CSV table of N, CA and C in Angstrom, one decimal:
chain,number,residue,atom,x,y,z
N,1,MET,N,0.9,-1.2,0.0
N,1,MET,CA,0.1,-0.1,0.1
N,1,MET,C,0.9,1.3,-0.1
N,2,ASN,N,0.5,2.1,-0.8
N,2,ASN,CA,1.3,3.6,-1.0
N,2,ASN,C,0.8,4.3,0.4
N,3,ILE,N,1.8,5.2,0.7
N,3,ILE,CA,1.7,6.0,1.9
N,3,ILE,C,1.0,7.3,1.8
N,4,ALA,N,0.6,7.6,0.5
N,4,ALA,CA,-0.3,8.9,0.2
N,4,ALA,C,-1.4,8.9,1.1
N,5,PHE,N,-2.1,8.0,1.3
N,5,PHE,CA,-3.4,8.0,2.2
N,5,PHE,C,-3.0,8.5,3.6
N,6,PHE,N,-2.0,8.3,4.0
N,6,PHE,CA,-1.6,8.8,5.5
N,6,PHE,C,-0.9,10.1,5.7
N,7,ILE,N,-0.6,10.8,4.5
N,7,ILE,CA,0.2,11.9,4.7
N,7,ILE,C,-0.7,13.2,5.1
N,8,THR,N,-0.2,13.9,6.0
N,8,THR,CA,-0.4,15.3,6.4
N,8,THR,C,0.3,16.2,5.6
N,9,PRO,N,-0.5,16.8,4.5
N,9,PRO,CA,0.3,17.6,3.6
N,9,PRO,C,1.2,18.8,4.3
N,10,LYS,N,2.2,19.3,3.6
N,10,LYS,CA,2.9,20.3,4.2
N,10,LYS,C,2.2,21.6,4.6
N,11,HIS,N,1.1,22.1,3.9
N,11,HIS,CA,0.5,23.1,4.3
N,11,HIS,C,-0.6,23.0,5.4
N,12,GLU,N,-0.6,21.6,5.8
N,12,GLU,CA,-1.3,21.5,7.1
N,12,GLU,C,-0.4,21.1,8.2
N,13,SER,N,0.8,20.8,8.0
N,13,SER,CA,1.8,20.5,8.9
N,13,SER,C,2.5,21.8,9.5
N,14,VAL,N,3.0,21.7,10.6
N,14,VAL,CA,3.8,22.7,11.2
N,14,VAL,C,5.3,22.5,11.2
N,15,CYS,N,6.0,23.3,10.5
N,15,CYS,CA,7.4,23.2,10.2
N,15,CYS,C,8.2,24.5,10.4
N,16,LEU,N,9.5,24.5,10.6
N,16,LEU,CA,10.3,25.8,10.8
N,16,LEU,C,11.4,25.8,9.8
N,17,GLU,N,11.8,27.0,9.4
N,17,GLU,CA,12.9,27.0,8.5
N,17,GLU,C,14.2,26.9,9.2
N,18,LYS,N,15.3,26.4,8.8
N,18,LYS,CA,16.4,26.2,9.6
N,18,LYS,C,17.2,27.5,10.0
N,19,ASP,N,16.8,28.6,9.5
N,19,ASP,CA,17.2,30.0,9.9
N,19,ASP,C,16.3,30.7,11.0
N,20,ALA,N,15.2,29.9,11.5
N,20,ALA,CA,14.4,30.5,12.5
N,20,ALA,C,15.2,30.4,13.7
N,21,THR,N,14.8,31.1,14.6
N,21,THR,CA,15.5,31.3,16.1
N,21,THR,C,14.9,30.3,17.0
N,22,MET,N,15.8,30.1,18.1
N,22,MET,CA,15.2,29.3,19.1
N,22,MET,C,13.9,29.7,19.6
N,23,ARG,N,13.6,30.9,19.9
N,23,ARG,CA,12.4,31.6,20.4
N,23,ARG,C,11.3,31.3,19.5
N,24,GLN,N,11.4,31.4,18.2
N,24,GLN,CA,10.3,31.1,17.3
N,24,GLN,C,10.0,29.6,17.5
N,25,ALA,N,11.0,28.9,17.5
N,25,ALA,CA,10.8,27.3,17.7
N,25,ALA,C,10.0,27.1,19.0
N,26,LEU,N,10.5,27.6,20.0
N,26,LEU,CA,9.7,27.6,21.4
N,26,LEU,C,8.4,27.9,21.5
N,27,GLU,N,7.9,29.1,20.6
N,27,GLU,CA,6.8,29.6,20.6
N,27,GLU,C,5.7,28.7,19.8
N,28,LYS,N,6.3,28.3,18.7
N,28,LYS,CA,5.6,27.6,17.8
N,28,LYS,C,5.3,26.1,18.2
N,29,MET,N,6.2,25.4,19.0
N,29,MET,CA,6.1,24.2,19.5
N,29,MET,C,5.1,24.5,20.9
N,30,GLU,N,5.2,25.5,21.5
N,30,GLU,CA,4.1,25.7,22.7
N,30,GLU,C,2.9,25.9,22.1
N,31,TYR,N,2.7,26.6,21.2
N,31,TYR,CA,1.3,27.1,20.6
N,31,TYR,C,0.7,25.7,20.1
N,32,HIS,N,1.4,25.0,19.3
N,32,HIS,CA,0.8,23.6,18.8
N,32,HIS,C,0.9,22.5,19.8
N,33,ARG,N,1.5,22.7,20.8
N,33,ARG,CA,1.9,21.6,21.8
N,33,ARG,C,2.5,20.3,21.3
N,34,TYR,N,3.6,20.7,20.6
N,34,TYR,CA,4.3,19.8,20.0
N,34,TYR,C,5.6,19.5,20.9
N,35,THR,N,6.1,18.3,20.6
N,35,THR,CA,7.4,18.0,21.4
N,35,THR,C,8.6,17.9,20.3
N,36,ALA,N,8.2,17.8,19.0
N,36,ALA,CA,9.1,17.8,17.9
N,36,ALA,C,8.6,18.5,16.5
N,37,ILE,N,9.3,18.9,15.8
N,37,ILE,CA,8.9,19.7,14.5
N,37,ILE,C,9.9,19.6,13.5
N,38,PRO,N,9.5,19.3,12.3
N,38,PRO,CA,10.5,19.3,11.2
N,38,PRO,C,11.1,20.5,10.7
N,39,ILE,N,12.3,20.5,10.2
N,39,ILE,CA,13.1,21.9,9.9
N,39,ILE,C,13.3,21.6,8.3
N,40,VAL,N,13.1,22.5,7.6
N,40,VAL,CA,13.3,22.6,6.3
N,40,VAL,C,14.3,24.0,6.0
N,41,ASP,N,15.0,23.8,4.8
N,41,ASP,CA,15.8,24.8,4.4
N,41,ASP,C,15.0,25.9,3.5
N,42,LYS,N,15.6,26.9,3.0
N,42,LYS,CA,15.0,27.8,2.1
N,42,LYS,C,14.4,27.4,1.0
N,43,GLN,N,14.7,26.2,0.4
N,43,GLN,CA,14.2,25.6,-0.8
N,43,GLN,C,13.0,24.6,-0.4
N,44,GLY,N,12.9,24.4,0.7
N,44,GLY,CA,11.9,23.5,1.2
N,44,GLY,C,12.3,22.1,1.5
N,45,ARG,N,13.5,21.9,1.4
N,45,ARG,CA,14.2,20.7,1.6
N,45,ARG,C,14.1,20.2,3.1
N,46,TYR,N,13.8,18.9,3.5
N,46,TYR,CA,13.7,18.4,5.0
N,46,TYR,C,15.2,18.2,5.3
N,47,VAL,N,15.7,19.0,6.3
N,47,VAL,CA,17.0,19.1,6.9
N,47,VAL,C,17.1,18.4,8.2
N,48,GLY,N,16.0,18.2,9.0
N,48,GLY,CA,16.0,17.6,10.2
N,48,GLY,C,15.0,17.6,11.1
N,49,THR,N,15.0,17.3,12.3
N,49,THR,CA,13.9,17.5,13.2
N,49,THR,C,14.4,18.2,14.5
N,50,LEU,N,13.7,19.1,15.1
N,50,LEU,CA,14.2,19.9,16.3
N,50,LEU,C,13.2,19.2,17.4
N,51,THR,N,13.7,18.9,18.5
N,51,THR,CA,12.9,18.4,19.8
N,51,THR,C,13.0,19.3,20.8
N,52,GLU,N,12.1,19.3,21.9
N,52,GLU,CA,12.2,20.1,23.0
N,52,GLU,C,13.5,19.8,23.7
N,53,GLY,N,14.0,18.4,23.8
N,53,GLY,CA,15.3,18.0,24.4
N,53,GLY,C,16.2,18.8,23.7
N,54,ASP,N,16.4,19.0,22.5
N,54,ASP,CA,17.5,19.9,21.9
N,54,ASP,C,17.5,21.1,22.3
N,55,LEU,N,16.5,21.9,22.5
N,55,LEU,CA,16.3,23.2,22.9
N,55,LEU,C,16.6,23.3,24.5
N,56,LEU,N,16.3,22.2,25.3
N,56,LEU,CA,16.7,22.2,26.7
N,56,LEU,C,18.2,22.0,26.7
N,57,TRP,N,18.8,21.0,26.1
N,57,TRP,CA,20.2,21.1,26.2
N,57,TRP,C,20.9,22.2,25.7
N,58,LYS,N,20.4,22.8,24.6
N,58,LYS,CA,21.2,24.1,24.2
N,58,LYS,C,21.0,25.2,25.3
N,59,MET,N,20.0,25.2,26.0
N,59,MET,CA,19.9,26.2,27.0
N,59,MET,C,20.7,25.9,28.1
N,60,LYS,N,20.8,24.7,28.5
N,60,LYS,CA,21.5,24.1,29.8
N,60,LYS,C,23.1,24.5,29.3
N,61,ASN,N,23.4,24.1,28.1
N,61,ASN,CA,25.0,24.2,27.8
N,61,ASN,C,25.4,25.6,27.2
N,62,THR,N,24.4,26.6,27.4
N,62,THR,CA,24.8,27.9,27.0
N,62,THR,C,24.7,29.1,28.2
N,63,PRO,N,25.9,29.2,28.7
N,63,PRO,CA,25.9,30.1,29.9
N,63,PRO,C,25.2,31.3,29.8
N,64,ASN,N,24.5,31.7,30.9
N,64,ASN,CA,23.9,33.1,30.9
N,64,ASN,C,22.7,33.2,29.8
N,65,LEU,N,22.3,32.1,29.2
N,65,LEU,CA,21.2,32.2,28.2
N,65,LEU,C,19.9,32.4,28.9
N,66,THR,N,19.1,33.5,28.6
N,66,THR,CA,17.8,33.7,29.2
N,66,THR,C,16.8,33.4,27.9
N,67,PHE,N,15.5,33.4,28.5
N,67,PHE,CA,14.5,33.3,27.4
N,67,PHE,C,14.5,34.4,26.4
N,68,GLU,N,14.7,35.6,26.8
N,68,GLU,CA,15.0,36.6,26.0
N,68,GLU,C,16.1,36.5,24.9
N,69,GLY,N,17.2,35.8,25.5
N,69,GLY,CA,18.4,35.6,24.6
N,69,GLY,C,18.0,34.6,23.3
N,70,THR,N,17.0,33.8,23.6
N,70,THR,CA,16.8,32.7,22.7
N,70,THR,C,16.4,33.3,21.1
N,71,ASN,N,16.1,34.6,21.1
N,71,ASN,CA,15.7,35.3,19.9
N,71,ASN,C,16.8,35.5,19.1
N,72,LYS,N,18.0,35.4,19.6
N,72,LYS,CA,19.2,35.7,18.9
N,72,LYS,C,20.2,34.4,18.6
N,73,ILE,N,19.5,33.3,18.8
N,73,ILE,CA,20.3,31.9,18.4
N,73,ILE,C,19.5,31.3,17.4
N,74,SER,N,20.1,31.2,16.2
N,74,SER,CA,19.5,30.4,15.1
N,74,SER,C,19.5,28.9,15.5
N,75,LEU,N,18.4,28.2,14.7
N,75,LEU,CA,18.3,26.9,15.0
N,75,LEU,C,19.6,26.1,14.4
N,76,LYS,N,20.4,26.7,13.6
N,76,LYS,CA,21.4,26.0,13.0
N,76,LYS,C,22.6,25.9,14.0
N,77,LYS,N,22.4,26.7,15.1
N,77,LYS,CA,23.5,26.5,16.3
N,77,LYS,C,22.9,25.5,17.2
N,78,VAL,N,21.7,25.0,17.0
N,78,VAL,CA,21.1,24.0,18.3
N,78,VAL,C,21.6,22.6,17.8
N,79,PRO,N,22.3,21.9,18.5
N,79,PRO,CA,22.7,20.6,18.1
N,79,PRO,C,21.3,19.7,18.1
N,80,LYS,N,21.2,18.8,17.0
N,80,LYS,CA,19.9,18.0,17.0
N,80,LYS,C,20.4,16.5,17.5
N,81,ASN,N,19.7,16.1,18.5
N,81,ASN,CA,20.0,14.9,19.2
N,81,ASN,C,19.3,13.5,18.5
N,82,MET,N,18.2,14.0,17.7
N,82,MET,CA,17.4,13.0,17.2
N,82,MET,C,17.5,13.1,15.7
N,83,SER,N,17.2,11.9,15.1
N,83,SER,CA,17.1,11.8,13.7
N,83,SER,C,16.0,11.3,13.3
N,84,ASN,N,15.0,12.0,12.9
N,84,ASN,CA,13.6,11.5,12.2
N,84,ASN,C,14.0,11.1,10.7
N,85,HIS,N,14.3,9.9,10.4
N,85,HIS,CA,14.4,9.5,9.2
N,85,HIS,C,13.2,9.9,8.1
N,86,PRO,N,13.4,10.5,7.1
N,86,PRO,CA,12.4,10.7,6.0
N,86,PRO,C,12.1,9.6,5.2
N,87,VAL,N,10.9,9.6,4.5
N,87,VAL,CA,10.8,8.4,3.5
N,87,VAL,C,10.2,9.1,2.1
N,88,SER,N,10.5,8.5,1.1
N,88,SER,CA,9.9,9.1,-0.2
N,88,SER,C,8.5,9.0,-0.3
N,89,ILE,N,8.0,9.8,-1.2
N,89,ILE,CA,6.6,9.8,-1.3
N,89,ILE,C,6.2,8.6,-2.1
N,90,ASN,N,7.0,7.9,-2.8
N,90,ASN,CA,6.8,6.7,-3.2
N,90,ASN,C,7.1,5.3,-2.3
N,91,ALA,N,7.3,5.5,-1.1
N,91,ALA,CA,7.6,4.5,-0.1
N,91,ALA,C,6.2,3.7,0.2
N,92,GLU,N,6.4,2.4,0.5
N,92,GLU,CA,5.2,1.5,0.9
N,92,GLU,C,5.1,1.5,2.2
N,93,ILE,N,3.9,1.4,2.8
N,93,ILE,CA,3.6,1.4,4.3
N,93,ILE,C,4.3,0.5,5.2
N,94,GLU,N,5.1,-0.4,4.7
N,94,GLU,CA,5.9,-1.2,5.6
N,94,GLU,C,7.1,-0.5,6.1
N,95,GLU,N,7.7,0.4,5.3
N,95,GLU,CA,8.8,1.2,5.5
N,95,GLU,C,8.4,2.2,6.6
N,96,VAL,N,7.4,2.9,6.4
N,96,VAL,CA,6.7,3.8,7.4
N,96,VAL,C,6.5,3.2,8.6
N,97,VAL,N,6.0,1.9,8.7
N,97,VAL,CA,5.6,1.3,10.1
N,97,VAL,C,6.9,0.9,10.9
N,98,ASP,N,7.8,0.4,10.1
N,98,ASP,CA,9.3,0.5,10.9
N,98,ASP,C,9.7,1.6,11.5
N,99,LEU,N,9.5,2.8,10.7
N,99,LEU,CA,10.0,3.9,11.4
N,99,LEU,C,9.2,4.6,12.4
N,100,ILE,N,7.8,4.5,12.2
N,100,ILE,CA,7.0,5.1,13.2
N,100,ILE,C,6.9,4.4,14.5
N,101,MET,N,7.5,3.1,14.5
N,101,MET,CA,7.6,2.6,16.0
N,101,MET,C,8.9,3.3,16.7
N,102,LYS,N,9.8,4.1,16.0
N,102,LYS,CA,10.7,4.6,16.8
N,102,LYS,C,10.6,6.3,16.7
N,103,GLN,N,9.8,6.8,15.9
N,103,GLN,CA,9.6,8.3,15.6
N,103,GLN,C,8.2,8.6,15.9
N,104,ASN,N,7.9,9.8,16.5
N,104,ASN,CA,6.3,10.4,16.7
N,104,ASN,C,5.8,10.6,15.2
N,105,PHE,N,6.8,11.0,14.3
N,105,PHE,CA,6.1,11.2,12.9
N,105,PHE,C,7.3,10.7,12.0
N,106,VAL,N,6.7,10.7,10.7
N,106,VAL,CA,7.7,10.4,9.6
N,106,VAL,C,7.7,11.4,8.5
N,107,PRO,N,8.7,12.2,8.3
N,107,PRO,CA,8.7,13.3,7.2
N,107,PRO,C,8.7,12.6,6.0
N,108,VAL,N,7.9,13.2,5.0
N,108,VAL,CA,7.8,12.7,3.6
N,108,VAL,C,8.4,13.8,2.7
N,109,VAL,N,9.2,13.0,1.8
N,109,VAL,CA,9.9,14.1,0.8
N,109,VAL,C,9.8,13.4,-0.5
N,110,ASP,N,9.9,14.3,-1.6
N,110,ASP,CA,9.9,14.0,-2.9
N,110,ASP,C,11.2,13.5,-3.5
N,111,ASP,N,11.1,13.4,-4.8
N,111,ASP,CA,12.4,12.9,-5.5
N,111,ASP,C,13.6,14.1,-5.3
N,112,GLN,N,13.3,15.1,-5.1
N,112,GLN,CA,14.3,16.3,-5.0
N,112,GLN,C,14.4,16.5,-3.3
N,113,GLU,N,14.2,15.6,-2.6
N,113,GLU,CA,14.3,15.8,-1.1
N,113,GLU,C,13.4,17.0,-0.5
N,114,ILE,N,12.4,17.6,-1.3
N,114,ILE,CA,11.7,18.4,-0.7
N,114,ILE,C,10.5,17.9,0.1
N,115,PHE,N,10.3,18.6,1.3
N,115,PHE,CA,9.3,18.3,2.3
N,115,PHE,C,8.1,18.5,1.8
N,116,VAL,N,7.2,17.4,1.7
N,116,VAL,CA,5.7,17.4,1.4
N,116,VAL,C,4.9,17.1,2.4
N,117,GLY,N,5.2,16.6,3.6
N,117,GLY,CA,4.3,16.6,4.8
N,117,GLY,C,4.8,15.4,5.7
N,118,ILE,N,4.1,15.1,6.5
N,118,ILE,CA,4.2,14.2,7.7
N,118,ILE,C,3.3,13.0,7.6
N,119,ILE,N,3.8,11.9,8.3
N,119,ILE,CA,3.0,10.8,8.5
N,119,ILE,C,3.0,10.7,10.0
N,120,THR,N,1.9,10.7,10.8
N,120,THR,CA,2.0,10.6,12.3
N,120,THR,C,1.7,9.3,12.8
N,121,ARG,N,2.3,9.0,13.9
N,121,ARG,CA,2.2,7.9,14.5
N,121,ARG,C,0.4,7.7,14.8
N,122,LYS,N,-0.2,8.5,15.2
N,122,LYS,CA,-1.7,8.3,15.5
N,122,LYS,C,-2.3,7.9,14.0
N,123,SER,N,-1.9,8.5,12.8
N,123,SER,CA,-2.6,8.2,11.5
N,123,SER,C,-2.4,6.5,11.3
N,124,VAL,N,-1.2,6.1,11.6
N,124,VAL,CA,-0.8,4.7,11.3
N,124,VAL,C,-1.6,3.7,12.4
N,125,MET,N,-1.5,4.2,13.5
N,125,MET,CA,-2.3,3.4,14.6
N,125,MET,C,-3.9,3.3,14.3
N,126,SER,N,-4.3,4.4,13.8
N,126,SER,CA,-5.8,4.4,13.7
N,126,SER,C,-6.0,3.5,12.6
N,127,TYR,N,-5.3,3.5,11.6
N,127,TYR,CA,-5.4,2.7,10.1
N,127,TYR,C,-5.3,1.2,10.7
N,128,LEU,N,-4.3,0.9,11.7
N,128,LEU,CA,-4.1,-0.6,12.0
N,128,LEU,C,-5.2,-1.0,13.0
N,129,ARG,N,-5.7,-0.1,13.9
N,129,ARG,CA,-6.9,-0.4,14.7
N,129,ARG,C,-8.0,-0.7,13.8
N,130,ASN,N,-8.4,0.0,12.8
N,130,ASN,CA,-9.4,-0.3,11.9
N,130,ASN,C,-9.3,-1.5,11.3
N,131,ILE,N,-8.1,-1.9,10.9
N,131,ILE,CA,-7.8,-3.4,10.2
N,131,ILE,C,-8.3,-4.3,11.3
N,132,ALA,N,-7.6,-4.2,12.4
N,132,ALA,CA,-7.9,-5.2,13.6
N,132,ALA,C,-9.5,-5.3,14.0
N,133,ALA,N,-10.3,-4.2,13.9
N,133,ALA,CA,-11.5,-4.2,14.2
N,133,ALA,C,-12.3,-5.0,13.0
N,134,GLU,N,-11.8,-4.7,11.9
N,134,GLU,CA,-12.6,-5.5,10.7
N,134,GLU,C,-12.3,-6.8,10.9
N,135,GLU,N,-11.1,-7.3,11.3
N,135,GLU,CA,-10.8,-8.8,11.3
N,135,GLU,C,-11.6,-9.2,12.5
N,136,ILE,N,-11.7,-8.7,13.5
N,136,ILE,CA,-12.3,-9.1,14.7
N,136,ILE,C,-13.9,-9.1,14.5
N,137,GLY,N,-14.4,-8.1,13.8
N,137,GLY,CA,-15.6,-8.1,13.5
N,137,GLY,C,-16.6,-7.5,14.3
N,138,ASN,N,-15.8,-7.0,15.6
N,138,ASN,CA,-16.7,-6.1,16.7
N,138,ASN,C,-15.8,-5.1,17.2
N,139,THR,N,-16.1,-3.7,16.7
N,139,THR,CA,-15.5,-2.6,17.0
N,139,THR,C,-15.7,-2.3,18.5
N,140,ASP,N,-16.8,-2.6,19.2
N,140,ASP,CA,-17.0,-2.4,20.6
N,140,ASP,C,-16.1,-3.4,21.3
N,141,ASN,N,-15.6,-4.3,21.2
N,141,ASN,CA,-14.8,-5.3,21.8
N,141,ASN,C,-13.3,-4.5,21.8
N,142,LEU,N,-13.1,-4.1,20.5
N,142,LEU,CA,-11.7,-3.5,20.1
N,142,LEU,C,-11.6,-2.0,21.0
N,143,ARG,N,-12.8,-1.3,21.1
N,143,ARG,CA,-12.7,0.0,21.9
N,143,ARG,C,-12.7,-0.4,23.3
N,144,SER,N,-13.2,-1.3,24.0
N,144,SER,CA,-13.1,-1.6,25.3
N,144,SER,C,-11.5,-1.9,25.7
N,145,VAL,N,-10.8,-2.7,24.7
N,145,VAL,CA,-9.6,-3.0,25.0
N,145,VAL,C,-8.7,-1.7,24.8
N,146,SER,N,-8.8,-1.1,23.8
N,146,SER,CA,-8.0,0.3,23.6
N,146,SER,C,-8.2,1.3,24.6
N,147,SER,N,-9.3,1.3,25.5
N,147,SER,CA,-9.3,2.3,26.4
N,147,SER,C,-8.6,1.8,27.6
N,148,MET,N,-8.1,0.7,27.9
N,148,MET,CA,-7.6,0.2,28.9
N,148,MET,C,-6.1,1.0,29.2
């Protein structure tokens, strides 16, 4: 199965340019209540993922850095400790499932490495839940198990 069904397109996703500041990242992540966010370059290519942990470690390891000072630090200067591996728009679902077990989301890129969107763990889990419900034939039993 092709992954197009699962993609949240770029225009519906939240991402940051790599030239953004720590403050912009903190505010965007707080507003959307995200713990990680894709980073793209000026051409729209996926270049990595920024996490709350990356920001916290940068703050911890930067003497005298205040929240006010975060507006002067580019994301390029924030070491990234997590690597969310992207998949091609032409990937099959099996490749995504392998990654989604380790990542909250999987970035999706086209043939030129341009960021086209993300696949969330929630979308894959919902799909798998629906398949399991169909096989079981009783969604009420599956709902009671999933609410535990």
